[in-house]
Amino acid sequence: MATMSVNAQQMFLKPMVGGTLSTITGDHSDDNKMKVGLVAGAEFGYCFTEQMAVTAGLLYTMQGNAIKDYDDNMNMDYLNIPITFNYYVIPGLAIKAGVQPGILTRAKLGDYDYKDDLKSLDIAIPLGASYEFNDFVIDARYNLGVTNINDKGKHSNKNSVIMLTLGYKIPF
């Protein structure tokens, strides 16, 4: 029993790396296609019980979208701070949901820098699942953008990002 309670209240660090499929939804998004990008960073977690944990992280995420019949992509880089609640349905398999503020660090379309046309803060709702085996973690998430990222004009556009990462859980 003592071993189970110590395991249930453990802290961990999880470095992670993976890929993204992102696009921008909303006004004038008919010509938008998914764009492939990278994600890398780490999450800190705390397990309250064997079934419940909370994580907070810092992830560098390449987002944006491809445009149909156009050579260049809209490239937007964010420093995302996901905060998620994890519920373990069975040992190793967790479903998760939370909130994710993101700070825009770069926005380019070819040589054109359009960072000043976008809001510097983006809020998303991460929804997903993860599976752990031998301290390796496969994590799949959909980040549903809730913030209109346009700072100027009357258009309403939001980020939409699918993430798949592989991480390694380091308990301490």
mmCIF file with all atom_site columns, C-alpha atoms in Angstrom:
data_model
loop_
_atom_site.group_PDB
_atom_site.id
_atom_site.type_symbol
_atom_site.label_atom_id
_atom_site.label_alt_id
_atom_site.label_comp_id
_atom_site.label_asym_id
_atom_site.label_entity_id
_atom_site.label_seq_id
_atom_site.pdbx_PDB_ins_code
_atom_site.Cartn_x
_atom_site.Cartn_y
_atom_site.Cartn_z
_atom_site.occupancy
_atom_site.B_iso_or_equiv
_atom_site.pdbx_formal_charge
_atom_site.auth_seq_id
_atom_site.auth_comp_id
_atom_site.auth_asym_id
_atom_site.auth_atom_id
_atom_site.pdbx_PDB_model_num
ATOM 1   C CA . MET A 1 1   ? 0.000   0.000  0.000   1.00 0.00 ? 1   MET A CA 1
ATOM 2   C CA . ALA A 1 2   ? 2.779   2.448  0.849   1.00 0.00 ? 2   ALA A CA 1
ATOM 3   C CA . THR A 1 3   ? 4.417   1.818  -2.533  1.00 0.00 ? 3   THR A CA 1
ATOM 4   C CA . MET A 1 4   ? 1.164   2.565  -4.354  1.00 0.00 ? 4   MET A CA 1
ATOM 5   C CA . SER A 1 5   ? 0.658   5.892  -2.565  1.00 0.00 ? 5   SER A CA 1
ATOM 6   C CA . VAL A 1 6   ? 4.253   6.996  -3.274  1.00 0.00 ? 6   VAL A CA 1
ATOM 7   C CA . ASN A 1 7   ? 3.823   6.150  -6.984  1.00 0.00 ? 7   ASN A CA 1
ATOM 8   C CA . ALA A 1 8   ? 0.487   7.929  -7.111  1.00 0.00 ? 8   ALA A CA 1
ATOM 9   C CA . GLN A 1 9   ? 1.992   11.193 -5.820  1.00 0.00 ? 9   GLN A CA 1
ATOM 10  C CA . GLN A 1 10  ? 5.074   11.371 -8.013  1.00 0.00 ? 10  GLN A CA 1
ATOM 11  C CA . MET A 1 11  ? 6.383   14.290 -10.004 1.00 0.00 ? 11  MET A CA 1
ATOM 12  C CA . PHE A 1 12  ? 7.942   13.929 -13.412 1.00 0.00 ? 12  PHE A CA 1
ATOM 13  C CA . LEU A 1 13  ? 9.566   15.807 -16.270 1.00 0.00 ? 13  LEU A CA 1
ATOM 14  C CA . LYS A 1 14  ? 8.714   14.737 -19.815 1.00 0.00 ? 14  LYS A CA 1
ATOM 15  C CA . PRO A 1 15  ? 10.873  16.021 -22.697 1.00 0.00 ? 15  PRO A CA 1
ATOM 16  C CA . MET A 1 16  ? 8.954   15.531 -25.937 1.00 0.00 ? 16  MET A CA 1
ATOM 17  C CA . VAL A 1 17  ? 9.296   15.983 -29.691 1.00 0.00 ? 17  VAL A CA 1
ATOM 18  C CA . GLY A 1 18  ? 6.959   15.381 -32.598 1.00 0.00 ? 18  GLY A CA 1
ATOM 19  C CA . GLY A 1 19  ? 5.013   16.745 -35.500 1.00 0.00 ? 19  GLY A CA 1
ATOM 20  C CA . THR A 1 20  ? 2.048   19.006 -36.143 1.00 0.00 ? 20  THR A CA 1
ATOM 21  C CA . LEU A 1 21  ? -0.615  19.304 -38.797 1.00 0.00 ? 21  LEU A CA 1
ATOM 22  C CA . SER A 1 22  ? -2.038  22.809 -38.630 1.00 0.00 ? 22  SER A CA 1
ATOM 23  C CA . THR A 1 23  ? -4.379  25.105 -40.487 1.00 0.00 ? 23  THR A CA 1
ATOM 24  C CA . ILE A 1 24  ? -6.294  28.315 -39.917 1.00 0.00 ? 24  ILE A CA 1
ATOM 25  C CA . THR A 1 25  ? -10.082 28.135 -39.787 1.00 0.00 ? 25  THR A CA 1
ATOM 26  C CA . GLY A 1 26  ? -12.645 30.884 -40.187 1.00 0.00 ? 26  GLY A CA 1
ATOM 27  C CA . ASP A 1 27  ? -13.199 33.664 -42.717 1.00 0.00 ? 27  ASP A CA 1
ATOM 28  C CA . HIS A 1 28  ? -11.650 33.119 -46.144 1.00 0.00 ? 28  HIS A CA 1
ATOM 29  C CA . SER A 1 29  ? -10.193 29.737 -45.166 1.00 0.00 ? 29  SER A CA 1
ATOM 30  C CA . ASP A 1 30  ? -11.539 27.830 -48.206 1.00 0.00 ? 30  ASP A CA 1
ATOM 31  C CA . ASP A 1 31  ? -8.093  27.805 -49.863 1.00 0.00 ? 31  ASP A CA 1
ATOM 32  C CA . ASN A 1 32  ? -6.266  26.719 -46.689 1.00 0.00 ? 32  ASN A CA 1
ATOM 33  C CA . LYS A 1 33  ? -4.662  23.294 -46.463 1.00 0.00 ? 33  LYS A CA 1
ATOM 34  C CA . MET A 1 34  ? -2.933  21.504 -43.602 1.00 0.00 ? 34  MET A CA 1
ATOM 35  C CA . LYS A 1 35  ? 0.726   22.390 -43.066 1.00 0.00 ? 35  LYS A CA 1
ATOM 36  C CA . VAL A 1 36  ? 3.291   20.028 -41.531 1.00 0.00 ? 36  VAL A CA 1
ATOM 37  C CA . GLY A 1 37  ? 5.467   21.375 -38.708 1.00 0.00 ? 37  GLY A CA 1
ATOM 38  C CA . LEU A 1 38  ? 7.501   20.393 -35.678 1.00 0.00 ? 38  LEU A CA 1
ATOM 39  C CA . VAL A 1 39  ? 6.886   20.592 -31.944 1.00 0.00 ? 39  VAL A CA 1
ATOM 40  C CA . ALA A 1 40  ? 9.482   20.245 -29.184 1.00 0.00 ? 40  ALA A CA 1
ATOM 41  C CA . GLY A 1 41  ? 9.652   21.020 -25.489 1.00 0.00 ? 41  GLY A CA 1
ATOM 42  C CA . ALA A 1 42  ? 8.933   19.550 -22.094 1.00 0.00 ? 42  ALA A CA 1
ATOM 43  C CA . GLU A 1 43  ? 6.128   19.127 -19.595 1.00 0.00 ? 43  GLU A CA 1
ATOM 44  C CA . PHE A 1 44  ? 6.253   18.942 -15.829 1.00 0.00 ? 44  PHE A CA 1
ATOM 45  C CA . GLY A 1 45  ? 3.656   16.699 -14.211 1.00 0.00 ? 45  GLY A CA 1
ATOM 46  C CA . TYR A 1 46  ? 2.294   15.729 -10.841 1.00 0.00 ? 46  TYR A CA 1
ATOM 47  C CA . CYS A 1 47  ? 0.261   12.561 -10.217 1.00 0.00 ? 47  CYS A CA 1
ATOM 48  C CA . PHE A 1 48  ? -2.321  13.108 -7.467  1.00 0.00 ? 48  PHE A CA 1
ATOM 49  C CA . THR A 1 49  ? -3.518  9.509  -7.589  1.00 0.00 ? 49  THR A CA 1
ATOM 50  C CA . GLU A 1 50  ? -2.988  6.549  -9.881  1.00 0.00 ? 50  GLU A CA 1
ATOM 51  C CA . GLN A 1 51  ? -5.858  7.890  -12.015 1.00 0.00 ? 51  GLN A CA 1
ATOM 52  C CA . MET A 1 52  ? -5.360  11.676 -11.944 1.00 0.00 ? 52  MET A CA 1
ATOM 53  C CA . ALA A 1 53  ? -2.496  13.971 -12.891 1.00 0.00 ? 53  ALA A CA 1
ATOM 54  C CA . VAL A 1 54  ? -1.913  17.542 -13.989 1.00 0.00 ? 54  VAL A CA 1
ATOM 55  C CA . THR A 1 55  ? 0.785   18.723 -16.402 1.00 0.00 ? 55  THR A CA 1
ATOM 56  C CA . ALA A 1 56  ? 2.157   22.112 -17.427 1.00 0.00 ? 56  ALA A CA 1
ATOM 57  C CA . GLY A 1 57  ? 4.631   22.572 -20.222 1.00 0.00 ? 57  GLY A CA 1
ATOM 58  C CA . LEU A 1 58  ? 6.529   24.815 -22.583 1.00 0.00 ? 58  LEU A CA 1
ATOM 59  C CA . LEU A 1 59  ? 6.416   23.776 -26.245 1.00 0.00 ? 59  LEU A CA 1
ATOM 60  C CA . TYR A 1 60  ? 7.891   25.418 -29.339 1.00 0.00 ? 60  TYR A CA 1
ATOM 61  C CA . THR A 1 61  ? 5.269   24.745 -32.015 1.00 0.00 ? 61  THR A CA 1
ATOM 62  C CA . MET A 1 62  ? 5.378   25.401 -35.765 1.00 0.00 ? 62  MET A CA 1
ATOM 63  C CA . GLN A 1 63  ? 1.848   26.315 -36.879 1.00 0.00 ? 63  GLN A CA 1
ATOM 64  C CA . GLY A 1 64  ? 0.162   28.102 -39.774 1.00 0.00 ? 64  GLY A CA 1
ATOM 65  C CA . ASN A 1 65  ? -1.223  26.682 -42.984 1.00 0.00 ? 65  ASN A CA 1
ATOM 66  C CA . ALA A 1 66  ? -0.515  25.889 -46.609 1.00 0.00 ? 66  ALA A CA 1
ATOM 67  C CA . ILE A 1 67  ? -2.430  27.793 -49.276 1.00 0.00 ? 67  ILE A CA 1
ATOM 68  C CA . LYS A 1 68  ? -3.928  26.033 -52.273 1.00 0.00 ? 68  LYS A CA 1
ATOM 69  C CA . ASP A 1 69  ? -2.187  26.978 -55.566 1.00 0.00 ? 69  ASP A CA 1
ATOM 70  C CA . TYR A 1 70  ? 0.495   29.010 -53.763 1.00 0.00 ? 70  TYR A CA 1
ATOM 71  C CA . ASP A 1 71  ? 4.161   28.077 -53.296 1.00 0.00 ? 71  ASP A CA 1
ATOM 72  C CA . ASP A 1 72  ? 4.738   29.542 -49.827 1.00 0.00 ? 72  ASP A CA 1
ATOM 73  C CA . ASN A 1 73  ? 3.172   28.549 -46.505 1.00 0.00 ? 73  ASN A CA 1
ATOM 74  C CA . MET A 1 74  ? 1.910   30.833 -43.773 1.00 0.00 ? 74  MET A CA 1
ATOM 75  C CA . ASN A 1 75  ? 4.491   30.028 -41.086 1.00 0.00 ? 75  ASN A CA 1
ATOM 76  C CA . MET A 1 76  ? 3.617   30.942 -37.516 1.00 0.00 ? 76  MET A CA 1
ATOM 77  C CA . ASP A 1 77  ? 5.767   29.875 -34.570 1.00 0.00 ? 77  ASP A CA 1
ATOM 78  C CA . TYR A 1 78  ? 4.415   29.859 -31.021 1.00 0.00 ? 78  TYR A CA 1
ATOM 79  C CA . LEU A 1 79  ? 5.707   29.219 -27.529 1.00 0.00 ? 79  LEU A CA 1
ATOM 80  C CA . ASN A 1 80  ? 2.753   27.278 -26.146 1.00 0.00 ? 80  ASN A CA 1
ATOM 81  C CA . ILE A 1 81  ? 2.100   26.666 -22.450 1.00 0.00 ? 81  ILE A CA 1
ATOM 82  C CA . PRO A 1 82  ? -0.284  23.687 -22.217 1.00 0.00 ? 82  PRO A CA 1
ATOM 83  C CA . ILE A 1 83  ? -1.889  23.022 -18.834 1.00 0.00 ? 83  ILE A CA 1
ATOM 84  C CA . THR A 1 84  ? -3.833  19.768 -18.869 1.00 0.00 ? 84  THR A CA 1
ATOM 85  C CA . PHE A 1 85  ? -5.740  17.523 -16.505 1.00 0.00 ? 85  PHE A CA 1
ATOM 86  C CA . ASN A 1 86  ? -5.038  13.834 -17.220 1.00 0.00 ? 86  ASN A CA 1
ATOM 87  C CA . TYR A 1 87  ? -7.396  11.045 -16.260 1.00 0.00 ? 87  TYR A CA 1
ATOM 88  C CA . TYR A 1 88  ? -6.066  7.486  -16.550 1.00 0.00 ? 88  TYR A CA 1
ATOM 89  C CA . VAL A 1 89  ? -8.883  5.286  -17.830 1.00 0.00 ? 89  VAL A CA 1
ATOM 90  C CA . ILE A 1 90  ? -6.694  2.199  -17.444 1.00 0.00 ? 90  ILE A CA 1
ATOM 91  C CA . PRO A 1 91  ? -3.026  1.993  -16.399 1.00 0.00 ? 91  PRO A CA 1
ATOM 92  C CA . GLY A 1 92  ? -0.972  3.740  -19.086 1.00 0.00 ? 92  GLY A CA 1
ATOM 93  C CA . LEU A 1 93  ? -3.912  5.205  -21.058 1.00 0.00 ? 93  LEU A CA 1
ATOM 94  C CA . ALA A 1 94  ? -4.907  8.779  -20.228 1.00 0.00 ? 94  ALA A CA 1
ATOM 95  C CA . ILE A 1 95  ? -7.437  11.188 -21.684 1.00 0.00 ? 95  ILE A CA 1
ATOM 96  C CA . LYS A 1 96  ? -6.643  14.867 -21.251 1.00 0.00 ? 96  LYS A CA 1
ATOM 97  C CA . ALA A 1 97  ? -8.117  18.331 -21.555 1.00 0.00 ? 97  ALA A CA 1
ATOM 98  C CA . GLY A 1 98  ? -7.063  21.788 -20.498 1.00 0.00 ? 98  GLY A CA 1
ATOM 99  C CA . VAL A 1 99  ? -6.126  25.277 -21.598 1.00 0.00 ? 99  VAL A CA 1
ATOM 100 C CA . GLN A 1 100 ? -3.144  26.463 -23.632 1.00 0.00 ? 100 GLN A CA 1
ATOM 101 C CA . PRO A 1 101 ? -1.958  30.059 -23.882 1.00 0.00 ? 101 PRO A CA 1
ATOM 102 C CA . GLY A 1 102 ? 0.438   30.588 -26.767 1.00 0.00 ? 102 GLY A CA 1
ATOM 103 C CA . ILE A 1 103 ? 2.826   33.471 -27.484 1.00 0.00 ? 103 ILE A CA 1
ATOM 104 C CA . LEU A 1 104 ? 3.424   34.280 -31.162 1.00 0.00 ? 104 LEU A CA 1
ATOM 105 C CA . THR A 1 105 ? 7.167   34.482 -31.887 1.00 0.00 ? 105 THR A CA 1
ATOM 106 C CA . ARG A 1 106 ? 7.201   34.588 -35.710 1.00 0.00 ? 106 ARG A CA 1
ATOM 107 C CA . ALA A 1 107 ? 4.746   34.972 -38.608 1.00 0.00 ? 107 ALA A CA 1
ATOM 108 C CA . LYS A 1 108 ? 5.937   34.929 -42.224 1.00 0.00 ? 108 LYS A CA 1
ATOM 109 C CA . LEU A 1 109 ? 4.494   34.341 -45.673 1.00 0.00 ? 109 LEU A CA 1
ATOM 110 C CA . GLY A 1 110 ? 7.515   33.974 -47.921 1.00 0.00 ? 110 GLY A CA 1
ATOM 111 C CA . ASP A 1 111 ? 9.655   37.052 -47.208 1.00 0.00 ? 111 ASP A CA 1
ATOM 112 C CA . TYR A 1 112 ? 6.719   39.072 -45.832 1.00 0.00 ? 112 TYR A CA 1
ATOM 113 C CA . ASP A 1 113 ? 6.648   39.411 -42.029 1.00 0.00 ? 113 ASP A CA 1
ATOM 114 C CA . TYR A 1 114 ? 3.019   39.732 -40.899 1.00 0.00 ? 114 TYR A CA 1
ATOM 115 C CA . LYS A 1 115 ? 3.538   39.292 -37.136 1.00 0.00 ? 115 LYS A CA 1
ATOM 116 C CA . ASP A 1 116 ? 2.255   42.835 -36.483 1.00 0.00 ? 116 ASP A CA 1
ATOM 117 C CA . ASP A 1 117 ? -1.073  41.890 -38.129 1.00 0.00 ? 117 ASP A CA 1
ATOM 118 C CA . LEU A 1 118 ? -1.711  39.100 -35.606 1.00 0.00 ? 118 LEU A CA 1
ATOM 119 C CA . LYS A 1 119 ? -2.464  39.015 -31.897 1.00 0.00 ? 119 LYS A CA 1
ATOM 120 C CA . SER A 1 120 ? 0.566   38.096 -29.822 1.00 0.00 ? 120 SER A CA 1
ATOM 121 C CA . LEU A 1 121 ? -1.496  35.860 -27.490 1.00 0.00 ? 121 LEU A CA 1
ATOM 122 C CA . ASP A 1 122 ? -3.477  32.840 -28.674 1.00 0.00 ? 122 ASP A CA 1
ATOM 123 C CA . ILE A 1 123 ? -5.659  30.680 -26.405 1.00 0.00 ? 123 ILE A CA 1
ATOM 124 C CA . ALA A 1 124 ? -6.479  27.078 -27.316 1.00 0.00 ? 124 ALA A CA 1
ATOM 125 C CA . ILE A 1 125 ? -8.188  24.111 -25.702 1.00 0.00 ? 125 ILE A CA 1
ATOM 126 C CA . PRO A 1 126 ? -6.018  20.984 -25.923 1.00 0.00 ? 126 PRO A CA 1
ATOM 127 C CA . LEU A 1 127 ? -7.984  17.706 -26.075 1.00 0.00 ? 127 LEU A CA 1
ATOM 128 C CA . GLY A 1 128 ? -6.256  14.365 -26.426 1.00 0.00 ? 128 GLY A CA 1
ATOM 129 C CA . ALA A 1 129 ? -5.026  11.035 -25.208 1.00 0.00 ? 129 ALA A CA 1
ATOM 130 C CA . SER A 1 130 ? -1.689  9.494  -24.328 1.00 0.00 ? 130 SER A CA 1
ATOM 131 C CA . TYR A 1 131 ? -0.313  6.035  -23.799 1.00 0.00 ? 131 TYR A CA 1
ATOM 132 C CA . GLU A 1 132 ? 2.682   5.226  -21.577 1.00 0.00 ? 132 GLU A CA 1
ATOM 133 C CA . PHE A 1 133 ? 4.928   2.179  -21.840 1.00 0.00 ? 133 PHE A CA 1
ATOM 134 C CA . ASN A 1 134 ? 8.306   1.765  -20.077 1.00 0.00 ? 134 ASN A CA 1
ATOM 135 C CA . ASP A 1 135 ? 8.379   5.537  -19.349 1.00 0.00 ? 135 ASP A CA 1
ATOM 136 C CA . PHE A 1 136 ? 7.917   6.400  -23.062 1.00 0.00 ? 136 PHE A CA 1
ATOM 137 C CA . VAL A 1 137 ? 4.759   8.407  -23.787 1.00 0.00 ? 137 VAL A CA 1
ATOM 138 C CA . ILE A 1 138 ? 2.934   8.698  -27.120 1.00 0.00 ? 138 ILE A CA 1
ATOM 139 C CA . ASP A 1 139 ? 0.661   11.740 -26.997 1.00 0.00 ? 139 ASP A CA 1
ATOM 140 C CA . ALA A 1 140 ? -1.977  12.790 -29.546 1.00 0.00 ? 140 ALA A CA 1
ATOM 141 C CA . ARG A 1 141 ? -3.771  16.127 -29.163 1.00 0.00 ? 141 ARG A CA 1
ATOM 142 C CA . TYR A 1 142 ? -6.079  18.442 -31.001 1.00 0.00 ? 142 TYR A CA 1
ATOM 143 C CA . ASN A 1 143 ? -5.599  22.097 -30.051 1.00 0.00 ? 143 ASN A CA 1
ATOM 144 C CA . LEU A 1 144 ? -8.848  23.936 -30.723 1.00 0.00 ? 144 LEU A CA 1
ATOM 145 C CA . GLY A 1 145 ? -8.134  27.649 -31.107 1.00 0.00 ? 145 GLY A CA 1
ATOM 146 C CA . VAL A 1 146 ? -10.619 29.925 -29.352 1.00 0.00 ? 146 VAL A CA 1
ATOM 147 C CA . THR A 1 147 ? -8.912  33.287 -29.969 1.00 0.00 ? 147 THR A CA 1
ATOM 148 C CA . ASN A 1 148 ? -9.398  35.296 -33.153 1.00 0.00 ? 148 ASN A CA 1
ATOM 149 C CA . ILE A 1 149 ? -5.729  35.598 -34.154 1.00 0.00 ? 149 ILE A CA 1
ATOM 150 C CA . ASN A 1 150 ? -6.298  38.639 -36.425 1.00 0.00 ? 150 ASN A CA 1
ATOM 151 C CA . ASP A 1 151 ? -5.335  41.903 -34.772 1.00 0.00 ? 151 ASP A CA 1
ATOM 152 C CA . LYS A 1 152 ? -6.452  44.101 -37.652 1.00 0.00 ? 152 LYS A CA 1
ATOM 153 C CA . GLY A 1 153 ? -9.446  43.958 -39.947 1.00 0.00 ? 153 GLY A CA 1
ATOM 154 C CA . LYS A 1 154 ? -12.833 42.360 -39.613 1.00 0.00 ? 154 LYS A CA 1
ATOM 155 C CA . HIS A 1 155 ? -11.872 38.757 -40.379 1.00 0.00 ? 155 HIS A CA 1
ATOM 156 C CA . SER A 1 156 ? -12.151 36.056 -37.750 1.00 0.00 ? 156 SER A CA 1
ATOM 157 C CA . ASN A 1 157 ? -9.557  33.269 -37.946 1.00 0.00 ? 157 ASN A CA 1
ATOM 158 C CA . LYS A 1 158 ? -8.459  30.661 -35.411 1.00 0.00 ? 158 LYS A CA 1
ATOM 159 C CA . ASN A 1 159 ? -5.628  28.160 -35.158 1.00 0.00 ? 159 ASN A CA 1
ATOM 160 C CA . SER A 1 160 ? -6.414  24.468 -35.514 1.00 0.00 ? 160 SER A CA 1
ATOM 161 C CA . VAL A 1 161 ? -3.543  22.096 -34.671 1.00 0.00 ? 161 VAL A CA 1
ATOM 162 C CA . ILE A 1 162 ? -3.157  18.320 -34.474 1.00 0.00 ? 162 ILE A CA 1
ATOM 163 C CA . MET A 1 163 ? -0.052  17.198 -32.542 1.00 0.00 ? 163 MET A CA 1
ATOM 164 C CA . LEU A 1 164 ? 1.589   13.794 -32.248 1.00 0.00 ? 164 LEU A CA 1
ATOM 165 C CA . THR A 1 165 ? 4.589   13.557 -29.911 1.00 0.00 ? 165 THR A CA 1
ATOM 166 C CA . LEU A 1 166 ? 6.896   11.030 -28.336 1.00 0.00 ? 166 LEU A CA 1
ATOM 167 C CA . GLY A 1 167 ? 8.175   11.790 -24.862 1.00 0.00 ? 167 GLY A CA 1
ATOM 168 C CA . TYR A 1 168 ? 10.142  10.178 -22.076 1.00 0.00 ? 168 TYR A CA 1
ATOM 169 C CA . LYS A 1 169 ? 8.876   10.397 -18.487 1.00 0.00 ? 169 LYS A CA 1
ATOM 170 C CA . ILE A 1 170 ? 11.632  11.127 -15.959 1.00 0.00 ? 170 ILE A CA 1
ATOM 171 C CA . PRO A 1 171 ? 10.265  10.690 -12.413 1.00 0.00 ? 171 PRO A CA 1
ATOM 172 C CA . PHE A 1 172 ? 11.768  12.578 -9.470  1.00 0.00 ? 172 PHE A CA 1
#
